[in-house]
Amino acid sequence: MINKPEFILLGHGSGGKLSHELIDSLFANYFDNPVLRQQSDSALLETESAHFAFTTDSFVVDPLFFPGGNIGTLAIAGTVNDLAVSGAVPQYLSAGFIIEEGLRYNDLKTIVETMADEARKAGVIIVTGDTKVVDKGKCDKLFINTSGVGKIAEKHTGIGSGRDIKPGDKIIINGSIGDHGMAVMAARNDLNIAADIRSDCAALNHLIKEALQVSNGIKFMRDATRGGLGTVLSEIVKEKHFGIQISEENLMINKSVRGMCELLGFDPLYVANEGKVVMVVDPDDAGKIMETLKENPFGKEASVIGEITEDHQGMAWLDTVVGGKRIIDMLSGQQLPRIC
Amino acid sequence: MKYIDEYRDKALVLALAGEIKKVSSRPVKLMEVCGGHTMSIQKFGIPYLLPDTIQLISGPGCPVCVTSNSFIDKAIAYSRRDDVIITTYGDLIRVPGSSSSLEREKANGADVRIVYSILDALEIAKHNRRKKIVFLGIGFETTAPSSAAGIIKAQMAGIRNFYVYSAHKVMPPAMEALIDEGVQINGYIGPGHVSTITGEGIYLDIPKKFGLGVVISGFEPVDLMQAILMLVKQFENNDPKVEIQYTRAVKPEGNIKAQQMLDEVFEPGDDWWRGLGILKNSGLKIRGEYADYDSEKNIAVEVEPLKEPKGCICGDILRGVKKPKECKLFARTCTPSNPVGSCMVSSEGTCQAYYLYNR
């Protein structure tokens, strides 16, 4: 057994002895699986599928730990969700770590444990990875990149583009909005806010798989991460010959998230989520999709929030809580930096 | 949620809409002075609830919007000094000056920090004794008292590296100037937060001199609908006066302590407003007794020559004579992510409100 270091040193990224110790004791240990065990420069994968989905995402959240998760939860769930909302079954992930010299070893260990745990829950394996250590001040504690591949059935290849969306389709979201962004904001010390808000970050691939099993009428999915629900809705209608009508009354926003948004002047529609999927579905199937979603813990608060309309093409409209109307536009500029 | 849900009650809002429709017989133009009102009106889709007789016009009550380019230019010049840390409320960093913005200077290495309160700026001053901390004092009677409090606190704590660059302004001269300039309106939705400090007294001249009503309003949909109803009733009965709808926050006499603090540190001086030009006694200058905390008296900088953006009609929009959609730049070259004029930058700006909610 090697003595556990207290801090990550530049030597841990040198490619030499310290690097090997770190990889063996931490990454290979926690991410262990037959593909990773081959220890070759590339992971050799087998698949029977004709179509693949492939995605990548980098995670730079500040702070690394927040109520409801840490950067590791995001690194797995974020990439798994990007695959799942494309209609794919996530299978293999890579993990690249850029570590600032001086990061506490125990923090890194907790994050790696979380990643292993999330991956296990999502049913994916981490098959390749990389570690770099940079001088103090050259990055902020820890950045992670994960890429992922997953097989995708022929009949689901249209989900990513939403090519089959038409007026009358229903829009569903699997629960409350704004939790992740506000949880991270509250966790930042500079605001001095003590709020009881947990990030919603979670891998949604099982939830999505269950929905795809009961219906062939799911025409589009997207995870409403940075930019929030509002940005996803305006992306759906952008340059399209249909519009969207959303009912504000049907949006669920947790009380403390609402309170914090009021206080800081944020619109929950544009606050990030890390465990929310927006679905556009055939109206005939909306009922059974809702039933299926509600049986899963990550979908128990699912609701139909609006529909695709022939009116106001290319625009998303909101019926406000007081009976007025307004448009929903894409998030402009940067509402909250480094939330994922 | 208390103090929110009851003021966003759909049945109540719709009942008020019905009442407004019943009472309003003649076309009426009401100006919401405050940028917070503009945002709220657009965010909740209030115009869709009003009869055709009622037109809402946005006014000059967005502090970032009325601030001059030369103020931004000077702030940028401060930020370029190695010994200066700029502290500011967030909105201001994206406002374009003549050739740059604080955001761009920050990316270039300037030390520009967003704070939520002047007290955060004081903390930064305490921890960076070798630097000069410049706080950008923007806002009306609402935020000016906190700047005053910051200066008083700095003096008491013996903090000598803290400066306020004041573009603080007071509301009434602008409200009067608009009418003098011939802007056609029939009443003011009076600013809610300004009035919590000042009380109703500052508006009493408006009905007397100009025959226009002022109803001080809160920011929630029920507040705004009720304030509109009160103004329409005044107009229909030809009975202009100052009334307070926002009674849960505004007392007729205002916040005396804040007023005293304001008076202690600031004195009135002429100031420049975008769209309105120089208005007599409309600005708040730091008094001689507190000159040690006045950035303009202590930190020398060379400021680049002033350039205003071509084609931008922010000035007309702030006077309420044009709507954002009448601007050639609106939603084309001027967007919240790439703003040309200040009305598109600020989260209380009329152009941003229209861009986000009513394009």
XYZ file of C-alpha atoms in Angstrom:
699
model
C 0.000 0.000 0.000
C 1.372 3.369 -1.049
C 1.306 6.268 1.368
C -1.577 8.476 0.455
C -0.427 12.030 -0.404
C -2.135 14.990 1.214
C -2.038 17.195 -1.877
C -1.735 16.689 -5.612
C 1.765 17.687 -6.754
C 3.058 18.611 -10.192
C 4.807 15.223 -10.194
C 1.422 13.461 -10.209
C 1.050 14.624 -13.796
C 4.623 13.895 -14.870
C 3.913 10.499 -16.405
C 6.411 8.949 -14.004
C 6.149 7.043 -10.768
C 3.832 9.444 -8.945
C 1.462 9.451 -11.926
C 1.289 5.694 -11.900
C 0.649 5.614 -8.179
C -2.189 8.088 -8.579
C -3.719 6.198 -11.478
C -3.430 2.817 -9.783
C -4.631 3.885 -6.352
C -7.405 6.166 -7.514
C -8.638 6.014 -11.090
C -7.962 2.379 -11.980
C -9.076 1.334 -8.531
C -12.442 3.077 -8.535
C -13.271 2.917 -12.252
C -12.190 -0.711 -12.552
C -13.682 -2.712 -15.467
C -12.369 -5.244 -18.046
C -11.810 -2.644 -20.781
C -9.886 -0.277 -18.517
C -7.888 -3.201 -17.152
C -6.368 -3.781 -20.604
C -4.290 -0.635 -19.835
C -3.599 0.026 -23.523
C -3.277 3.490 -25.026
C -6.777 3.199 -26.494
C -9.790 1.362 -25.191
C -10.881 -1.452 -27.495
C -14.662 -1.611 -27.684
C -17.113 -4.060 -29.150
C -20.533 -3.229 -30.441
C -23.244 -4.742 -32.579
C -24.996 -1.466 -33.336
C -25.099 0.260 -36.722
C -25.561 3.742 -35.233
C -23.653 5.536 -32.513
C -24.114 8.694 -30.576
C -20.898 10.398 -29.468
C -20.666 13.454 -27.209
C -18.240 15.417 -25.082
C -18.545 17.923 -22.257
C -16.187 19.760 -19.923
C -16.929 20.596 -16.308
C -15.527 23.629 -14.531
C -18.084 24.159 -11.756
C -17.156 26.452 -8.879
C -17.329 25.322 -6.080
C -16.391 21.681 -6.667
C -18.824 20.525 -3.967
C -22.403 21.743 -3.622
C -25.560 20.400 -1.983
C -26.811 17.495 -4.058
C -23.525 16.575 -5.703
C -20.069 17.557 -6.853
C -18.188 18.073 -10.103
C -17.945 14.280 -10.438
C -21.723 13.811 -10.391
C -22.013 16.400 -13.147
C -19.200 14.891 -15.196
C -20.970 11.534 -15.395
C -24.625 12.630 -15.432
C -23.991 15.443 -17.916
C -22.463 13.205 -20.560
C -24.839 10.304 -19.910
C -27.775 12.696 -20.309
C -26.428 14.183 -23.536
C -26.383 10.668 -24.991
C -29.720 9.613 -23.533
C -31.645 12.655 -24.802
C -30.374 11.870 -28.297
C -32.198 8.539 -28.012
C -28.985 6.586 -27.405
C -28.167 4.006 -24.745
C -25.022 5.328 -23.029
C -22.278 2.698 -22.786
C -18.691 3.940 -22.619
C -17.204 7.092 -21.125
C -13.778 8.684 -21.086
C -12.594 10.905 -18.256
C -9.899 13.574 -18.528
C -8.723 15.423 -15.410
C -6.915 18.755 -15.362
C -5.814 19.267 -11.797
C -4.361 22.375 -10.185
C -1.258 21.677 -8.158
C -2.173 21.628 -4.484
C -5.667 20.123 -4.789
C -6.394 18.089 -1.678
C -6.027 14.396 -2.398
C -9.087 13.575 -0.335
C -11.215 15.950 -2.379
C -10.089 14.273 -5.574
C -10.761 10.870 -4.021
C -14.306 11.850 -3.039
C -14.938 13.111 -6.565
C -13.562 9.944 -8.180
C -15.671 7.804 -5.821
C -18.732 9.803 -6.783
C -17.975 9.321 -10.465
C -17.578 5.573 -10.038
C -20.839 5.439 -8.127
C -22.753 7.545 -10.672
C -21.369 5.485 -13.536
C -22.451 2.277 -11.822
C -25.949 3.646 -11.275
C -26.183 4.774 -14.884
C -24.860 1.443 -16.168
C -21.890 2.899 -18.045
C -18.186 2.135 -17.744
C -15.225 4.501 -17.873
C -12.898 2.922 -20.366
C -10.141 5.468 -20.882
C -8.810 8.561 -19.229
C -6.078 11.125 -18.804
C -4.574 13.163 -15.990
C -2.692 16.437 -16.214
C -1.467 18.557 -13.331
C -0.870 22.278 -13.942
C 0.934 24.905 -11.834
C -0.947 26.575 -9.032
C -3.066 29.387 -10.429
C -3.156 27.948 -13.965
C -6.545 26.302 -13.459
C -9.052 26.475 -10.616
C -8.669 23.293 -8.503
C -10.089 20.775 -10.942
C -11.554 20.639 -14.441
C -12.956 17.404 -15.850
C -13.784 16.440 -19.393
C -15.887 13.393 -20.158
C -16.803 12.026 -23.549
C -19.254 9.231 -24.150
C -20.544 6.867 -26.779
C -23.758 4.917 -26.883
C -25.652 2.779 -29.335
C -28.782 4.141 -30.889
C -31.609 2.264 -32.544
C -32.534 3.201 -36.115
C -36.020 4.322 -35.044
C -34.580 6.784 -32.534
C -32.160 8.548 -34.854
C -34.613 11.408 -35.481
C -34.952 12.352 -31.800
C -31.803 14.443 -31.707
C -32.941 16.781 -34.484
C -36.661 16.873 -33.693
C -37.490 16.504 -37.400
C -40.914 14.960 -36.672
C -42.229 17.715 -34.372
C -45.591 19.158 -35.436
C -48.353 21.418 -34.088
C -50.427 19.752 -31.402
C -47.476 17.864 -29.873
C -47.224 18.139 -26.093
C -44.230 19.410 -24.153
C -43.269 17.574 -20.979
C -40.612 18.231 -18.343
C -39.759 15.746 -15.586
C -39.941 18.145 -12.617
C -38.971 21.454 -11.035
C -36.673 23.971 -12.715
C -33.726 26.055 -11.544
C -32.514 23.818 -8.710
C -28.968 23.212 -9.923
C -28.073 26.799 -10.786
C -29.381 28.174 -7.504
C -27.802 25.361 -5.429
C -24.401 26.253 -6.889
C -24.995 29.976 -6.426
C -25.978 29.431 -2.809
C -22.896 27.282 -2.237
C -20.634 30.136 -3.304
C -19.321 31.929 -0.283
C -19.313 35.395 -1.790
C -23.091 35.741 -1.579
C -23.503 34.816 2.081
C -26.807 33.150 1.392
C -27.903 30.131 3.372
C -30.561 28.444 1.293
C -31.944 24.954 1.499
C -31.532 24.107 -2.198
C -30.173 20.839 -3.593
C -28.907 20.406 -7.119
C -31.074 18.109 -9.213
C -28.044 16.576 -10.957
C -28.755 12.994 -11.914
C -28.319 10.601 -14.807
C -31.658 10.296 -16.567
C -30.906 7.434 -18.946
C -33.058 4.889 -17.123
C -36.001 7.286 -16.959
C -35.652 8.047 -20.663
C -35.302 4.373 -21.572
C -38.539 3.577 -19.742
C -40.353 6.326 -21.650
C -38.949 5.152 -24.993
C -40.121 1.636 -24.186
C -43.771 2.626 -23.776
C -43.998 5.045 -26.695
C -42.781 5.555 -30.228
C -44.217 9.060 -30.059
C -41.260 10.811 -28.399
C -40.163 13.198 -31.132
C -37.513 15.276 -29.408
C -35.626 15.424 -26.145
C -33.086 17.818 -24.671
C -31.624 18.223 -21.212
C -32.249 21.741 -19.997
C -28.792 22.541 -18.629
C -27.006 25.881 -19.097
C -29.459 28.458 -20.364
C -32.287 26.636 -18.618
C -35.705 25.592 -19.872
C -36.240 28.923 -21.635
C -33.242 28.441 -23.887
C -34.271 24.878 -24.821
C -37.766 26.052 -25.750
C -36.472 28.804 -27.990
C -34.001 26.381 -29.585
C -36.874 24.025 -30.455
C -38.743 26.693 -32.443
C -35.770 28.545 -33.909
C -36.275 28.970 -37.672
C -39.163 26.490 -37.592
C -42.679 26.731 -39.021
C -44.299 26.222 -35.652
C -44.373 27.950 -32.296
C -44.617 26.966 -28.638
C -47.150 27.945 -26.022
C -46.165 27.329 -22.394
C -48.324 27.775 -19.342
C -46.391 29.386 -16.489
C -48.885 27.908 -14.013
C -47.716 24.400 -14.925
C -44.037 25.112 -14.283
C -42.847 23.761 -10.986
C -40.332 25.896 -9.124
C -39.267 24.953 -5.618
C -39.990 27.556 -2.984
C -36.384 28.308 -2.036
C -35.335 28.437 -5.677
C -38.087 30.968 -6.334
C -37.107 32.961 -3.280
C -33.464 33.090 -4.261
C -34.322 34.010 -7.860
C -36.538 36.853 -6.594
C -33.756 38.040 -4.334
C -31.027 37.991 -6.963
C -33.180 38.990 -9.917
C -32.883 35.752 -11.886
C -35.597 34.273 -14.055
C -35.934 30.551 -13.140
C -36.659 29.835 -16.798
C -33.011 30.575 -17.524
C -31.420 28.967 -14.489
C -29.521 25.728 -15.147
C -30.787 22.245 -14.392
C -28.709 19.072 -14.411
C -31.429 16.469 -14.096
C -34.222 17.743 -16.286
C -35.275 16.533 -19.694
C -37.695 18.369 -21.976
C -39.686 16.052 -24.242
C -41.836 16.858 -27.235
C -44.320 14.019 -27.637
C -47.245 12.891 -29.755
C -50.439 14.118 -27.991
C -51.964 10.620 -28.158
C -49.030 9.208 -26.204
C -48.664 12.037 -23.672
C -50.848 10.242 -21.098
C -48.919 7.004 -21.012
C -45.535 8.746 -21.158
C -46.556 10.859 -18.141
C -47.658 7.716 -16.255
C -44.323 6.028 -16.971
C -42.280 9.079 -15.982
C -44.171 9.477 -12.721
C -43.289 5.929 -11.662
C -39.570 6.789 -11.678
C -38.150 8.847 -8.760
C -36.607 11.289 -11.259
C -39.933 11.814 -12.987
C -42.455 11.795 -10.189
C -43.059 15.526 -10.548
C -43.297 15.447 -14.347
C -45.845 17.727 -15.947
C -47.180 18.737 -19.334
C -46.159 22.369 -19.567
C -47.380 23.338 -23.013
C -47.659 22.435 -26.648
C -46.414 23.028 -30.167
C -48.640 25.541 -31.973
C -49.277 26.659 -35.526
C -49.355 30.260 -34.268
C -46.395 32.583 -33.729
C -43.978 30.526 -35.798
C -40.401 30.520 -34.618
C -41.348 31.932 -31.203
C -41.978 30.434 -27.794
C -44.750 32.172 -25.839
C -45.587 32.055 -22.186
C -49.052 32.484 -20.684
C -48.031 34.247 -17.490
C -49.405 33.352 -14.044
C -51.589 36.440 -14.101
C -53.101 35.808 -17.535
C -50.761 37.979 -19.615
C -48.538 36.854 -22.461
C -44.888 37.260 -23.268
C -42.203 35.672 -25.398
C -39.526 33.312 -24.107
C -36.196 34.078 -25.686
C -32.832 32.394 -25.540
C -30.613 33.377 -22.645
C -28.489 36.334 -23.683
C -25.062 36.835 -22.260
C -23.946 35.023 -19.195
C -26.458 34.768 -16.404
C -24.334 32.642 -14.104
C -20.727 31.751 -14.787
C -19.227 28.323 -14.041
C -22.243 26.429 -12.838
C -21.331 23.178 -14.572
C -44.702 32.577 -1.092
C -45.674 35.427 1.196
C -45.727 38.933 -0.344
C -45.418 37.373 -3.785
C -48.242 34.921 -4.376
C -50.985 37.234 -3.193
C -49.681 39.920 -5.547
C -49.631 37.506 -8.486
C -53.160 36.278 -7.964
C -54.702 35.683 -11.362
C -58.331 36.217 -10.288
C -57.456 39.508 -8.642
C -55.442 40.696 -11.643
C -58.258 39.801 -14.018
C -60.809 41.548 -11.776
C -58.661 44.693 -11.808
C -58.345 44.390 -15.607
C -62.161 44.278 -15.832
C -62.488 47.318 -13.593
C -59.911 49.286 -15.619
C -61.793 48.470 -18.816
C -65.047 49.670 -17.227
C -63.610 52.959 -15.959
C -61.456 53.914 -18.960
C -63.420 55.872 -21.574
C -60.719 58.030 -23.217
C -57.210 57.264 -24.517
C -54.622 57.731 -21.790
C -50.829 57.537 -21.829
C -49.177 56.526 -18.573
C -45.449 56.556 -18.044
C -43.783 54.048 -15.763
C -40.783 56.036 -14.612
C -38.909 53.144 -13.087
C -37.033 50.485 -15.052
C -38.081 47.861 -12.531
C -41.691 48.583 -13.450
C -40.910 48.269 -17.163
C -39.384 44.839 -16.611
C -42.266 43.657 -14.471
C -44.888 44.934 -16.920
C -43.281 43.074 -19.806
C -42.380 39.980 -17.810
C -45.948 39.409 -16.685
C -47.423 40.394 -20.036
C -49.470 43.244 -18.503
C -50.074 45.112 -21.830
C -52.147 42.125 -23.007
C -54.483 42.623 -20.047
C -55.223 46.303 -20.722
C -57.881 47.844 -22.975
C -56.786 49.694 -26.141
C -57.421 53.047 -24.464
C -54.389 52.595 -22.230
C -50.863 53.006 -23.468
C -47.890 52.397 -21.200
C -44.707 54.313 -21.946
C -41.340 53.602 -20.380
C -39.470 56.442 -18.757
C -35.977 57.469 -17.695
C -35.842 55.458 -14.454
C -33.125 52.983 -15.299
C -29.962 54.235 -13.619
C -27.548 52.433 -15.924
C -29.411 53.699 -18.995
C -29.299 57.401 -18.176
C -25.640 57.312 -17.179
C -23.370 59.121 -19.624
C -20.744 57.473 -21.776
C -18.190 59.807 -20.236
C -18.894 58.253 -16.824
C -18.162 54.792 -18.252
C -15.060 56.136 -20.023
C -13.721 57.537 -16.780
C -14.460 54.289 -14.920
C -12.539 52.466 -17.652
C -9.657 54.909 -17.256
C -9.593 54.183 -13.502
C -9.621 50.445 -14.184
C -6.537 50.784 -16.384
C -4.474 51.995 -13.435
C -2.544 49.182 -11.802
C -3.284 50.491 -8.334
C -7.086 50.530 -8.738
C -9.720 47.877 -8.074
C -13.123 48.769 -9.517
C -16.130 47.543 -7.553
C -19.541 47.811 -9.151
C -23.062 46.447 -9.403
C -23.153 43.857 -12.162
C -25.146 45.635 -14.855
C -22.613 48.359 -15.384
C -19.720 46.217 -16.520
C -21.288 45.473 -19.887
C -22.231 49.046 -20.787
C -20.233 50.162 -23.812
C -18.262 53.376 -23.371
C -16.698 55.296 -26.240
C -14.368 52.482 -27.262
C -14.421 49.793 -24.585
C -16.387 48.426 -21.627
C -15.414 47.380 -18.116
C -16.104 43.792 -19.143
C -13.559 44.086 -21.931
C -11.048 45.758 -19.610
C -11.560 42.921 -17.123
C -10.790 40.344 -19.802
C -7.687 42.432 -20.540
C -6.479 42.114 -16.980
C -8.114 45.038 -15.151
C -9.281 44.250 -11.621
C -13.044 44.761 -11.862
C -15.211 43.078 -9.243
C -18.972 42.736 -9.122
C -20.458 43.375 -5.687
C -23.994 43.155 -4.410
C -23.504 45.843 -1.786
C -21.143 48.709 -1.092
C -20.227 46.896 2.124
C -18.587 44.170 0.012
C -16.518 46.930 -1.606
C -15.462 48.119 1.855
C -14.358 44.583 2.723
C -12.270 44.492 -0.445
C -10.712 47.830 0.603
C -9.829 46.397 4.019
C -8.080 43.423 2.467
C -6.242 45.359 -0.249
C -4.734 48.297 1.616
C -2.175 49.042 -1.091
C -4.852 49.425 -3.764
C -7.362 52.191 -4.321
C -10.865 50.731 -4.293
C -13.264 52.711 -6.490
C -16.962 52.000 -6.054
C -19.125 53.069 -8.983
C -22.038 54.906 -7.394
C -24.962 54.470 -9.738
C -28.631 54.878 -9.015
C -31.308 57.185 -7.738
C -32.508 57.937 -4.229
C -32.820 54.163 -3.777
C -29.127 53.289 -3.842
C -27.590 56.680 -3.030
C -28.206 56.309 0.744
C -26.240 53.056 0.783
C -23.345 54.831 -0.952
C -23.606 57.517 1.720
C -23.603 54.848 4.413
C -20.537 53.248 2.819
C -18.628 56.528 2.924
C -19.624 57.230 6.529
C -18.639 53.707 7.492
C -15.277 54.014 5.725
C -14.606 57.223 7.656
C -15.546 55.648 10.991
C -13.393 52.589 10.316
C -10.458 54.712 9.165
C -10.379 53.115 5.720
C -8.394 55.520 3.547
C -8.162 53.605 0.280
C -11.858 53.662 -0.543
C -13.460 56.041 -3.072
C -16.902 56.510 -4.548
C -17.277 57.675 -8.134
C -20.732 59.200 -7.948
C -23.202 59.323 -10.821
C -26.065 59.223 -8.333
C -29.107 61.139 -9.459
C -32.472 62.273 -8.125
C -35.726 61.559 -9.900
C -37.995 64.651 -9.803
C -35.974 66.953 -12.127
C -36.157 64.304 -14.868
C -39.898 63.830 -14.390
C -40.432 67.579 -14.705
C -38.011 67.950 -17.624
C -39.945 65.398 -19.649
C -43.144 67.395 -19.373
C -41.312 70.652 -20.073
C -39.957 69.065 -23.231
C -43.484 68.346 -24.389
C -43.579 64.560 -23.957
C -47.289 63.728 -24.126
C -48.351 61.794 -21.075
C -51.368 61.848 -18.767
C -49.913 60.450 -15.585
C -46.958 58.820 -13.886
C -46.682 55.358 -12.372
C -44.342 56.591 -9.651
C -41.176 54.690 -8.720
C -41.665 52.343 -5.781
C -38.189 51.957 -4.373
C -37.156 55.591 -4.789
C -40.284 56.541 -2.871
C -39.560 54.213 0.053
C -36.651 56.581 0.714
C -38.073 59.944 -0.333
C -41.747 59.547 0.512
C -44.420 61.260 -1.576
C -43.230 64.821 -0.977
C -40.910 64.992 -3.977
C -43.812 64.560 -6.409
C -46.266 67.091 -4.951
C -45.297 69.751 -7.519
C -46.245 67.553 -10.461
C -50.053 67.686 -10.070
C -49.830 71.376 -9.080
C -47.551 72.585 -11.842
C -48.437 70.205 -14.668
C -51.849 68.769 -13.810
C -50.566 65.175 -13.908
C -51.289 62.451 -11.400
C -48.605 60.304 -9.760
C -49.403 56.913 -8.234
C -46.467 55.307 -6.429
C -46.634 51.639 -7.285
C -45.186 48.315 -6.189
C -43.636 45.887 -8.639
C -45.955 42.899 -8.674
C -48.785 42.479 -11.203
C -51.543 43.280 -8.702
C -49.649 46.426 -7.630
C -49.262 47.636 -11.188
C -52.851 46.890 -12.193
C -54.143 48.700 -9.111
C -51.862 51.686 -9.751
C -53.062 51.867 -13.359
C -56.672 51.763 -12.161
C -55.998 54.594 -9.675
C -54.391 56.724 -12.410
C -57.202 56.053 -14.872
C -59.755 57.068 -12.235
C -57.825 60.296 -11.536
C -57.690 61.003 -15.262
C -61.361 60.260 -15.886
C -62.400 62.407 -12.913
C -59.922 65.131 -13.823
C -58.500 64.932 -10.318
C -54.703 64.669 -10.573
C -52.914 64.014 -7.269
C -50.163 62.032 -5.602
C -51.335 58.695 -4.249
C -49.517 55.710 -2.791
C -50.554 52.267 -3.994
C -47.397 50.645 -2.555
C -48.424 51.283 1.041
C -46.748 48.149 2.381
C -43.352 49.741 1.648
C -43.833 53.476 1.173
C -44.667 55.891 3.958
C -45.738 59.452 3.023
C -42.708 60.867 4.826
C -40.315 58.200 3.491
C -37.280 56.895 5.335
C -36.062 59.890 7.339
C -32.846 58.241 8.483
C -31.827 57.414 4.913
C -32.697 60.957 3.830
C -30.490 62.385 6.573
C -27.600 60.165 5.569
C -28.021 61.190 1.944
C -27.979 64.832 2.965
C -24.970 64.375 5.187
C -22.748 63.052 2.396
C -24.210 64.419 -0.847
C -25.257 67.802 -2.170
C -27.274 68.577 -5.292
C -25.415 69.479 -8.481
C -26.164 69.679 -12.187
C -25.916 66.362 -13.981
C -26.158 64.960 -17.502
C -28.895 62.452 -18.396
C -28.976 60.412 -21.562
C -31.865 61.734 -23.621
C -32.436 64.764 -21.436
C -29.067 66.503 -21.317
C -27.943 68.572 -18.340
C -30.634 68.973 -15.683
C -30.247 71.476 -12.898
C -29.687 69.993 -9.440
C -30.439 66.491 -10.686
C -27.183 64.905 -9.563
C -25.739 64.005 -6.180
C -22.177 65.243 -5.641
C -20.039 64.230 -2.673
C -19.801 67.137 -0.204
C -16.469 68.839 0.516
C -16.345 67.340 4.026
C -16.105 63.889 2.436
C -13.799 64.872 -0.427
C -11.244 62.268 0.719
C -13.663 59.603 -0.502
C -14.422 61.230 -3.842
C -12.553 59.450 -6.644
C -12.797 62.523 -8.855
C -10.886 64.622 -6.341
C -8.215 62.020 -5.559
C -7.403 59.813 -8.523
C -6.120 61.474 -11.660
C -6.777 59.791 -14.977
C -6.724 60.740 -18.609
C -10.037 59.984 -20.265
C -10.411 59.243 -23.961
C -12.465 61.611 -26.143
C -16.220 60.997 -25.985
C -17.928 59.100 -28.803
C -21.643 58.259 -28.850
C -22.805 55.189 -30.800
C -24.234 55.947 -34.259
C -27.912 55.274 -34.873
C -28.704 54.516 -31.212
C -31.928 56.183 -30.052
C -31.644 55.360 -26.335
C -32.166 59.053 -25.633
C -35.559 59.125 -27.380
C -36.536 55.870 -25.698
C -35.673 57.237 -22.269
C -37.834 60.296 -22.975
C -40.658 57.975 -23.957
C -41.034 59.521 -27.417
C -39.990 56.347 -29.237
C -40.446 52.634 -28.618
C -37.570 50.141 -28.986
C -39.129 48.654 -32.133
C -38.728 52.046 -33.847
C -34.944 51.816 -33.528
C -33.134 50.511 -36.605
C -30.564 48.770 -34.436
C -33.096 47.028 -32.148
C -32.797 43.216 -32.237
C -30.553 43.490 -35.295
C -27.140 44.875 -34.392
C -28.221 45.705 -30.835
C -29.073 42.707 -28.645
C -28.524 41.890 -24.964
C -25.502 39.777 -25.872
C -24.067 42.518 -28.052
C -25.562 45.779 -26.844
C -24.970 49.081 -28.618
C -26.863 51.315 -26.208
C -27.306 51.264 -22.482
C -31.074 50.555 -22.648
C -30.214 47.126 -24.037
C -27.579 46.380 -21.391
C -29.388 46.988 -18.178
C -31.718 44.431 -16.675
C -34.014 47.424 -16.108
C -33.530 48.816 -19.611
C -36.563 49.360 -21.815
C -34.897 47.827 -24.875
C -33.865 44.733 -22.959
C -37.371 44.348 -21.520
C -38.899 44.531 -25.005
C -36.218 42.289 -26.480
C -36.751 39.605 -23.873
C -40.483 39.663 -23.503
C -42.273 41.573 -26.250
C -40.482 41.486 -29.574
